[in-house]
mmCIF file of C-alpha atoms in Angstrom:
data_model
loop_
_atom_site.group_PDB
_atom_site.id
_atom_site.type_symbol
_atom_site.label_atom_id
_atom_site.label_comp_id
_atom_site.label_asym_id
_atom_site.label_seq_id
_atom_site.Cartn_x
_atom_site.Cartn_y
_atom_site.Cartn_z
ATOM 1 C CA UNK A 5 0.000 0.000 0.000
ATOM 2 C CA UNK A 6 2.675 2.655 1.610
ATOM 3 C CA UNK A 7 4.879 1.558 -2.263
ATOM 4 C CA UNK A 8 1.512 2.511 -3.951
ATOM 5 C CA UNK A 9 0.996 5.571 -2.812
ATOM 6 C CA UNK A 10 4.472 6.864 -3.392
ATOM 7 C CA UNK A 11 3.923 6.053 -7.091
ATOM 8 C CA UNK A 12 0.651 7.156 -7.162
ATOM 9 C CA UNK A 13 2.171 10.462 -5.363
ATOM 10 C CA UNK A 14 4.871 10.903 -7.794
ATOM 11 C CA UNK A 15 2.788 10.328 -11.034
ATOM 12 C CA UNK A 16 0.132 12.993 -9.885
ATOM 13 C CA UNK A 17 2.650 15.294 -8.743
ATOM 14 C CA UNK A 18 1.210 15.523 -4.836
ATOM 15 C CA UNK A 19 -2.107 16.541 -5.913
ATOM 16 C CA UNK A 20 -4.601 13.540 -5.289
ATOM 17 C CA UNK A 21 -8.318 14.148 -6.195
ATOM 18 C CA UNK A 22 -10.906 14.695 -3.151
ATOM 19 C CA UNK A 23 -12.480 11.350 -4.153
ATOM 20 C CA UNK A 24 -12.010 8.155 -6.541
ATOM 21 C CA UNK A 25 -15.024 5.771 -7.400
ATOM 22 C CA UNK A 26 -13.849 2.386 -7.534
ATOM 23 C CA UNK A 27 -15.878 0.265 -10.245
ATOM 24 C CA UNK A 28 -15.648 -2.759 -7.615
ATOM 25 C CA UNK A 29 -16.183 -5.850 -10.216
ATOM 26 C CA UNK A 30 -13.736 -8.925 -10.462
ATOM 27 C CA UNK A 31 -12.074 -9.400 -13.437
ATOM 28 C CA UNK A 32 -13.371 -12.219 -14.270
ATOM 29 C CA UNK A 33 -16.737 -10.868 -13.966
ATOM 30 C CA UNK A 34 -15.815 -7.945 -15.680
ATOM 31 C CA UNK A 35 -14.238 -9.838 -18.474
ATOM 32 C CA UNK A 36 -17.838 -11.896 -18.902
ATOM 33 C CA UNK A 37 -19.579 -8.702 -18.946
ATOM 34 C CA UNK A 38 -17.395 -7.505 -22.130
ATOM 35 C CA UNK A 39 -17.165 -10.590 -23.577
ATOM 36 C CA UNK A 40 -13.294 -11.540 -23.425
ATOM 37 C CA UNK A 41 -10.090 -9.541 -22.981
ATOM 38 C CA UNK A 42 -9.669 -7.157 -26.111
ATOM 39 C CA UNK A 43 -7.083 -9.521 -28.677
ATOM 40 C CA UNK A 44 -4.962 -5.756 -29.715
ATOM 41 C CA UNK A 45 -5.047 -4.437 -26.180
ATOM 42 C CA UNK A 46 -1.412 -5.352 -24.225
ATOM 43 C CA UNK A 47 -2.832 -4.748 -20.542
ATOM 44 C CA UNK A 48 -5.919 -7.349 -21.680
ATOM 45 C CA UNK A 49 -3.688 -9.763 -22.612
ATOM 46 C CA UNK A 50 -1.427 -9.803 -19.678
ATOM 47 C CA UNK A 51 -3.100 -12.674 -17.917
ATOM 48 C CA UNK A 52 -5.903 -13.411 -15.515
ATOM 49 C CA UNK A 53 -3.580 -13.695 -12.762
ATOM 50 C CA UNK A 54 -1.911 -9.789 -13.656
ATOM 51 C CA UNK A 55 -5.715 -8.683 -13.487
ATOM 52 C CA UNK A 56 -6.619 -10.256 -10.576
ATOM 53 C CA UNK A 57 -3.406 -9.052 -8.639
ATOM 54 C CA UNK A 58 -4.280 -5.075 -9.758
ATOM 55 C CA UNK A 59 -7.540 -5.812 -8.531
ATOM 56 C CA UNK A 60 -6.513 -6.700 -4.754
ATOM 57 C CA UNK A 61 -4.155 -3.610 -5.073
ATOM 58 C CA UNK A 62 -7.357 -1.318 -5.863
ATOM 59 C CA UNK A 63 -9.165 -3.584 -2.704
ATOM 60 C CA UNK A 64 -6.674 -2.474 -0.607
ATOM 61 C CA UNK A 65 -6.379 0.860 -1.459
ATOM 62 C CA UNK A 66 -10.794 1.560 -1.557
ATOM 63 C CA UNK A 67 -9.785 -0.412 1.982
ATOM 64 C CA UNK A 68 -7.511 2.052 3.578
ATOM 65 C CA UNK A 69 -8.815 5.264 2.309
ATOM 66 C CA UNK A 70 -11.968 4.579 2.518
ATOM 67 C CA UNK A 71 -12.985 8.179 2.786
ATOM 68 C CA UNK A 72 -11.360 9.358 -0.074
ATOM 69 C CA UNK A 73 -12.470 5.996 -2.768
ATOM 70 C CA UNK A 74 -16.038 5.614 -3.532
ATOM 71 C CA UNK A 75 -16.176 1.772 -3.683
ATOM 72 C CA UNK A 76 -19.641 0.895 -5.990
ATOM 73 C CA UNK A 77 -20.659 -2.476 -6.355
ATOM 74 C CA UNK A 78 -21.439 -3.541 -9.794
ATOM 75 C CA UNK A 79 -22.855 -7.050 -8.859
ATOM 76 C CA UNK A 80 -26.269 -5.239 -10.288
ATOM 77 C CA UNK A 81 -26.997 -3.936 -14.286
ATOM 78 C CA UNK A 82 -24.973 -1.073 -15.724
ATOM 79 C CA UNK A 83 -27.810 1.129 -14.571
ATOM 80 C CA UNK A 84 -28.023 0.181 -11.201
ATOM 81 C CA UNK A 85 -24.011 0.452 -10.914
ATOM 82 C CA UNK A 86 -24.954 4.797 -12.516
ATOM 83 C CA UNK A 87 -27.766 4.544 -10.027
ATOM 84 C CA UNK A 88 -25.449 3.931 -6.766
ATOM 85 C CA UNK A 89 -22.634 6.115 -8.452
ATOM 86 C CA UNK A 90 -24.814 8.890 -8.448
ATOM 87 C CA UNK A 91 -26.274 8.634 -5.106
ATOM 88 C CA UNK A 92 -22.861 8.413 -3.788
ATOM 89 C CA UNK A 93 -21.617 11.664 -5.499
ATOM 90 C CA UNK A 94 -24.864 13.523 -4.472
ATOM 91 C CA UNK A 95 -24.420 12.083 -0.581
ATOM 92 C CA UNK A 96 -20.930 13.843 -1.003
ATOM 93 C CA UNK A 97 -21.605 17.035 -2.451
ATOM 94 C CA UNK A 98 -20.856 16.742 -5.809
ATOM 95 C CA UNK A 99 -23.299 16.465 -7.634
#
């Protein structure tokens, strides 16, 4: 987490948004949902197991800074996963 956040620091030059929403969806379920990894995109085709790793690192991050990351679950349709972004944004101010 601490390694993380030092790149994440670095690559945003200190200034980290007030909030992140975290599309929280396995990859495998994701990749269902799409209907395969993309066969001319390089990050698709880096392997279940490279997915599923990134995933646990965005876990633990919606984990630890929990106020800052908006974690949405997208078990439901694409517009119940809008409906629950946007009732999360409005509960925060945002919208």
């Amino acid at each position: 987490y601490d390694f993380i956040n030092k790149i994440n620091s670095y690559a945003i030059n200190n200034c980290m948004p007030n909030y992140t929403v975290f599309l929280n969806i396995s990859p495998k379920d994701a990749f269902l949902r799409k209907g395969g990894m993309d066969k001319d995109d390089r990050l698709e085709q880096s392997g279940m197991e490279f997915h599923e790793r990134v995933y646990q690192g965005y876990l633990e991050i919606a984990k630890n800074d929990s106020d800052r990351v908006i974690c949405i679950d997208c078990s439901g349709s694409k517009w119940e996963t809008h409906e629950k972004i946007i009732l999360e944004l409005k509960k925060r101010g945002v919208l």
